[in-house]
JSON list of C-alpha atoms in Angstrom, two decimals:
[
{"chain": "A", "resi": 1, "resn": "UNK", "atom": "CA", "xyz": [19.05, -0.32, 3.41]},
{"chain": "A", "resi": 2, "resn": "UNK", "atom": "CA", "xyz": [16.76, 2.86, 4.35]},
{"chain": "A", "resi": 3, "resn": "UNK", "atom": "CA", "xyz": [17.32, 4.52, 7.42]},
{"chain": "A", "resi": 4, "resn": "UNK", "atom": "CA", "xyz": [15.01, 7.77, 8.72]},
{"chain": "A", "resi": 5, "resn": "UNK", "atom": "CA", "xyz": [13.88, 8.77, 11.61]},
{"chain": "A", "resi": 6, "resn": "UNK", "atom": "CA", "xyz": [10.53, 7.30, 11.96]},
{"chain": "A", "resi": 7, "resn": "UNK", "atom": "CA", "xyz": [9.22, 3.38, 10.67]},
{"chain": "A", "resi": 8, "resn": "UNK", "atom": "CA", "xyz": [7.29, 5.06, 8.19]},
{"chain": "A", "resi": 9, "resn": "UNK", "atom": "CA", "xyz": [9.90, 7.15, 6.70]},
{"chain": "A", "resi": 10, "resn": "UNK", "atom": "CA", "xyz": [12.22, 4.45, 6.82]},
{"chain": "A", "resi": 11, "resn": "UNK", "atom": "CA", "xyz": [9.67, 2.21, 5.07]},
{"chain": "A", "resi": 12, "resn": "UNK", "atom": "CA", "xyz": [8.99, 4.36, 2.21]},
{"chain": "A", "resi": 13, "resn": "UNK", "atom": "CA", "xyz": [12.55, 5.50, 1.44]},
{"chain": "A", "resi": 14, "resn": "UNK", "atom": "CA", "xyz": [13.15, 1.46, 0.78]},
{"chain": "A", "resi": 15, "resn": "UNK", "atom": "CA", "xyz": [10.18, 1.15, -1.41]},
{"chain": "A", "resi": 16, "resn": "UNK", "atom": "CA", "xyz": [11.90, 4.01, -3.37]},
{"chain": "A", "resi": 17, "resn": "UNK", "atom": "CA", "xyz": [15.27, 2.50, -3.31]},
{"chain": "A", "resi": 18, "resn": "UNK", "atom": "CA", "xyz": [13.99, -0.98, -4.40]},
{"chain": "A", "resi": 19, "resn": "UNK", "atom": "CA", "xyz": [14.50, 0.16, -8.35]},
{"chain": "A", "resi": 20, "resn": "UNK", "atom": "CA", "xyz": [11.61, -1.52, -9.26]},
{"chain": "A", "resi": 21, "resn": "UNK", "atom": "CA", "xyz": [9.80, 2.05, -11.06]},
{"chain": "A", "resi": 22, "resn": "UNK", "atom": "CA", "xyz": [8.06, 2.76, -7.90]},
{"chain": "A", "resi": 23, "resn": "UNK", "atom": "CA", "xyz": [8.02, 5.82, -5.77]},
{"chain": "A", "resi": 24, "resn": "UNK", "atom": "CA", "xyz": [7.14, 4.48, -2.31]},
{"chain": "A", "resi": 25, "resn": "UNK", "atom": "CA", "xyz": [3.89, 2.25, -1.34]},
{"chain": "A", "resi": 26, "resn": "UNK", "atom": "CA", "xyz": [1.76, 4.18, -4.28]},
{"chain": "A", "resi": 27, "resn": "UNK", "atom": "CA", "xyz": [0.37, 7.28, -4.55]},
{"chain": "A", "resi": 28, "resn": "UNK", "atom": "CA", "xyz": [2.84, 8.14, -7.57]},
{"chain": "A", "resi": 29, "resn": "UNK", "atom": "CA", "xyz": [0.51, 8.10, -9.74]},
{"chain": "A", "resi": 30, "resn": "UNK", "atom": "CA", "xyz": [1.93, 4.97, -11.71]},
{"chain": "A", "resi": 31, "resn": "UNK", "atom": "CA", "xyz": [-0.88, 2.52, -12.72]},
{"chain": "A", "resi": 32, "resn": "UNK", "atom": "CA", "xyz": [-0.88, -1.12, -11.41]},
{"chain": "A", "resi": 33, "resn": "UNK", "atom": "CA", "xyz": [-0.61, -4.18, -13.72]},
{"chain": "A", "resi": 34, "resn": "UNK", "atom": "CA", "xyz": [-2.30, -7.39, -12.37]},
{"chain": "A", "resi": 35, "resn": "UNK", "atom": "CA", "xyz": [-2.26, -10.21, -14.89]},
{"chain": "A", "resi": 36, "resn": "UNK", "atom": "CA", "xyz": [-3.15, -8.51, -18.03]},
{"chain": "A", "resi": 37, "resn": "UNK", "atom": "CA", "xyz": [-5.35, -5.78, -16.20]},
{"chain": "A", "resi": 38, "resn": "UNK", "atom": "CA", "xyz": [-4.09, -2.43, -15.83]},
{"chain": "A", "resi": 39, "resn": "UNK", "atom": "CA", "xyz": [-5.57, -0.48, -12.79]},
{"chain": "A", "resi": 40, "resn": "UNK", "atom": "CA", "xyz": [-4.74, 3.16, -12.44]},
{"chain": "A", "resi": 41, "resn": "UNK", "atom": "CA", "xyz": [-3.24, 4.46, -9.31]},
{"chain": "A", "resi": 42, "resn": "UNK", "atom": "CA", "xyz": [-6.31, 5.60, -7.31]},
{"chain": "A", "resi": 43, "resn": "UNK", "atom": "CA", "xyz": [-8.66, 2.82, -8.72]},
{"chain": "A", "resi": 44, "resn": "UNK", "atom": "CA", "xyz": [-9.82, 0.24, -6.11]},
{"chain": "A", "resi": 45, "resn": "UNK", "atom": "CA", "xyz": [-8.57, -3.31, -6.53]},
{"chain": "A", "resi": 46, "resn": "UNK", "atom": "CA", "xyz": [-11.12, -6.01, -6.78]},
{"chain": "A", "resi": 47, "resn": "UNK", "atom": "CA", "xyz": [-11.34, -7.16, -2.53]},
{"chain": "A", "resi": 48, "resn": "UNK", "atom": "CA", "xyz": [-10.90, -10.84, -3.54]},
{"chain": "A", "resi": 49, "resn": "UNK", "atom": "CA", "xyz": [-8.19, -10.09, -5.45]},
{"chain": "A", "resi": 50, "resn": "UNK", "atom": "CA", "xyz": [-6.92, -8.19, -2.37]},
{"chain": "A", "resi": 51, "resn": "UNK", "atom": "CA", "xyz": [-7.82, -11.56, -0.28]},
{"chain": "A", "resi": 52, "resn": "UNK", "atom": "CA", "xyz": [-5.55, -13.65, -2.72]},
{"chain": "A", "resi": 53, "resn": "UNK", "atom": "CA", "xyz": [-2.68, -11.53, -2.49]},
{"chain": "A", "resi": 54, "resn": "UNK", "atom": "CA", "xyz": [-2.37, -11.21, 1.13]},
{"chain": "A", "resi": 55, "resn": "UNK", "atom": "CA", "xyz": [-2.49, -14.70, 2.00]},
{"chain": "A", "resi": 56, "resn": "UNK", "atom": "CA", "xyz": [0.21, -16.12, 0.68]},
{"chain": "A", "resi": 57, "resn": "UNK", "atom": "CA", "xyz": [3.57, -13.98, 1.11]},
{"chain": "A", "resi": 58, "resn": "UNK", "atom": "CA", "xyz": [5.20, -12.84, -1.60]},
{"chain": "A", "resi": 59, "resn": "UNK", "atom": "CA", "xyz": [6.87, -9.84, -3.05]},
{"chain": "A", "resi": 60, "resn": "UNK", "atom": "CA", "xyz": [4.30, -7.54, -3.84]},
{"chain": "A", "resi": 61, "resn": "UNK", "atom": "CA", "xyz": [2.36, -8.32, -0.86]},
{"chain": "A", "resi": 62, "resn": "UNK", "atom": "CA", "xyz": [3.55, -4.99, 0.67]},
{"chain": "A", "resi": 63, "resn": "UNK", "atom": "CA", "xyz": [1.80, -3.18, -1.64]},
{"chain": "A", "resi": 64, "resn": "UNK", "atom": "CA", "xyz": [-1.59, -5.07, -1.53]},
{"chain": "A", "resi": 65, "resn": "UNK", "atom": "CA", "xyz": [-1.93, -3.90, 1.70]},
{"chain": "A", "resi": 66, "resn": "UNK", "atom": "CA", "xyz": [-2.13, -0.43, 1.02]},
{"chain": "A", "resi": 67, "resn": "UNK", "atom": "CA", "xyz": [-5.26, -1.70, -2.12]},
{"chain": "A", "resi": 68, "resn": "UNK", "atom": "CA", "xyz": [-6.44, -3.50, 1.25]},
{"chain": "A", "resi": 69, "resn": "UNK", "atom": "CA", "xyz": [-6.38, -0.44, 3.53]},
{"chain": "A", "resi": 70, "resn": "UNK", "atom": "CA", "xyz": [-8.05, 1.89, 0.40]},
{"chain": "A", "resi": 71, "resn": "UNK", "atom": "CA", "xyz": [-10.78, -0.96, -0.05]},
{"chain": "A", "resi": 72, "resn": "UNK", "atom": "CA", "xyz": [-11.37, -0.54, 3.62]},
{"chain": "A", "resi": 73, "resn": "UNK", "atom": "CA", "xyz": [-10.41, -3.49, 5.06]},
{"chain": "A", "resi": 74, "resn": "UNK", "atom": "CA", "xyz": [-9.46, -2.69, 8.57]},
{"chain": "A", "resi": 75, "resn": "UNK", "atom": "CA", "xyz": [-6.63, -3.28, 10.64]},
{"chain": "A", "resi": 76, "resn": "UNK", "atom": "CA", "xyz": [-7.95, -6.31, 12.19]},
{"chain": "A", "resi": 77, "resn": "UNK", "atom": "CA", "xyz": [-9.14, -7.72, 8.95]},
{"chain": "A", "resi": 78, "resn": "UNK", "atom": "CA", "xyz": [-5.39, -7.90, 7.55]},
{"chain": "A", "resi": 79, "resn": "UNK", "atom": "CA", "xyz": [-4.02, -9.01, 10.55]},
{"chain": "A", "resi": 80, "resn": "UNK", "atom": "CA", "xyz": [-6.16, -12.25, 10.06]},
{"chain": "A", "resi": 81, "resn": "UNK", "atom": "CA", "xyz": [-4.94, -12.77, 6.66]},
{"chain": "A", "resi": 82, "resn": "UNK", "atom": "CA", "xyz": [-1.40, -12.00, 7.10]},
{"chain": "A", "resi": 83, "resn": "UNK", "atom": "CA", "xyz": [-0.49, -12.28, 10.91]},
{"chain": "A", "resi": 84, "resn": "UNK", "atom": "CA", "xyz": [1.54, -9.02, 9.52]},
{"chain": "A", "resi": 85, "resn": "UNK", "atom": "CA", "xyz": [1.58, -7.23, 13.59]},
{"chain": "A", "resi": 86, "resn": "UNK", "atom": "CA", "xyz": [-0.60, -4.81, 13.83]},
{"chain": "A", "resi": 87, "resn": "UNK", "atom": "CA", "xyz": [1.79, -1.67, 14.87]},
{"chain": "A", "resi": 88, "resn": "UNK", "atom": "CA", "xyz": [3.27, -2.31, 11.24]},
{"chain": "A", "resi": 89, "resn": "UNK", "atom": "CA", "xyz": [-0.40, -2.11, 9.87]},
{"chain": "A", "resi": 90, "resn": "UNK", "atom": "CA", "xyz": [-1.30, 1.02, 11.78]},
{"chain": "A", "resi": 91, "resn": "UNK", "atom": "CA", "xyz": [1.55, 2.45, 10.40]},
{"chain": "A", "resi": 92, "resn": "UNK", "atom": "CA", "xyz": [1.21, 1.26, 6.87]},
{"chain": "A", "resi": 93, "resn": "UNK", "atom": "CA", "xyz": [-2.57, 2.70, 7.79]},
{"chain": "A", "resi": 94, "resn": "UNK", "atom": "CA", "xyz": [-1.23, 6.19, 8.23]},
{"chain": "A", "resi": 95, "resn": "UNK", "atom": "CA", "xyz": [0.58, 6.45, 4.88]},
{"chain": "A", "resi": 96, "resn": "UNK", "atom": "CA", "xyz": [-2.26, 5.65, 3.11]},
{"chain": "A", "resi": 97, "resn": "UNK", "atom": "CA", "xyz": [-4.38, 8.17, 5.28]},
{"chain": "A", "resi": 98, "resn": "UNK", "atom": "CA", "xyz": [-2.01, 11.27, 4.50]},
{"chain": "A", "resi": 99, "resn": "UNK", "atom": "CA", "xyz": [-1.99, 9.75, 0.98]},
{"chain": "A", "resi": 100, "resn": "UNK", "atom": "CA", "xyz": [-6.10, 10.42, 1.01]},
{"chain": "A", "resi": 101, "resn": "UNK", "atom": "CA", "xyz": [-5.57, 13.28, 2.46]},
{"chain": "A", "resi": 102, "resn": "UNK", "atom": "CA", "xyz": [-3.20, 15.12, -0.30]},
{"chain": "A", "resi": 103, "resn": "UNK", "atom": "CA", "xyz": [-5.49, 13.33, -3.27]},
{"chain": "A", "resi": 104, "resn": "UNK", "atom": "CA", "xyz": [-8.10, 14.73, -1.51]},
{"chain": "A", "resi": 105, "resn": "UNK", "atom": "CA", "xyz": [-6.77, 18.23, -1.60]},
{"chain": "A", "resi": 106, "resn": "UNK", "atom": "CA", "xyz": [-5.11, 18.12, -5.01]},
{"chain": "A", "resi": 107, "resn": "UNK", "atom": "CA", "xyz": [-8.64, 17.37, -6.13]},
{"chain": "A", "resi": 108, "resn": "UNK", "atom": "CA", "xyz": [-10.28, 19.84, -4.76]},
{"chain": "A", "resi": 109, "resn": "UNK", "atom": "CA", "xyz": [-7.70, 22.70, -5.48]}
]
């Protein structure tokens, strides 16, 4: 159980608590084994991959939607693979955009 104040706090303190090695929906810096490829954190999953994942629930499907957001597939776009609602997307959206936005800077510092 995660409670915070806001969806997206809430969301991410669950991801954390899960025990599975992750710290949140990504941005850890933990590489991301599909199959017997390993993708590094900030690398950009293959879109049909991406397509494959979302279509069919299933445990990990939470985090192909932040490879789907970083792809750029738009809101829209994974609301027609998933039927995921689209507040819960926007939100997802903004976690990955602050998570841009501090790569971004820790880049460039």
């Amino acid at each position: 159980m995660a409670i915070g104040r806001t969806f997206k706090e809430s969301l991410q303190k669950c991801l954390r608590s899960m025990e599975i090695g992750r710290a949140g929906l990504g941005g850890d810096g933990k590489g991301w084994r599909v199959g017997d490829t390993v993708y590094g954190d900030r690398d950009i999953f293959p879109r049909d991959l991406i397509v494959q994942k979302l279509t069919t629930p299933n445990a990990e499907r939470i985090f192909y939607l932040r490879h789907a957001l970083r792809a750029g597939l738009t809101v829209d776009e994974i609301f027609e693979l998933t039927k995921i609602d689209r507040w819960f997307l926007t939100q997802i959206q903004q976690i990955v955009d602050c998570e841009e936005e501090l790569a971004s800077l820790a880049t460039s510092a």
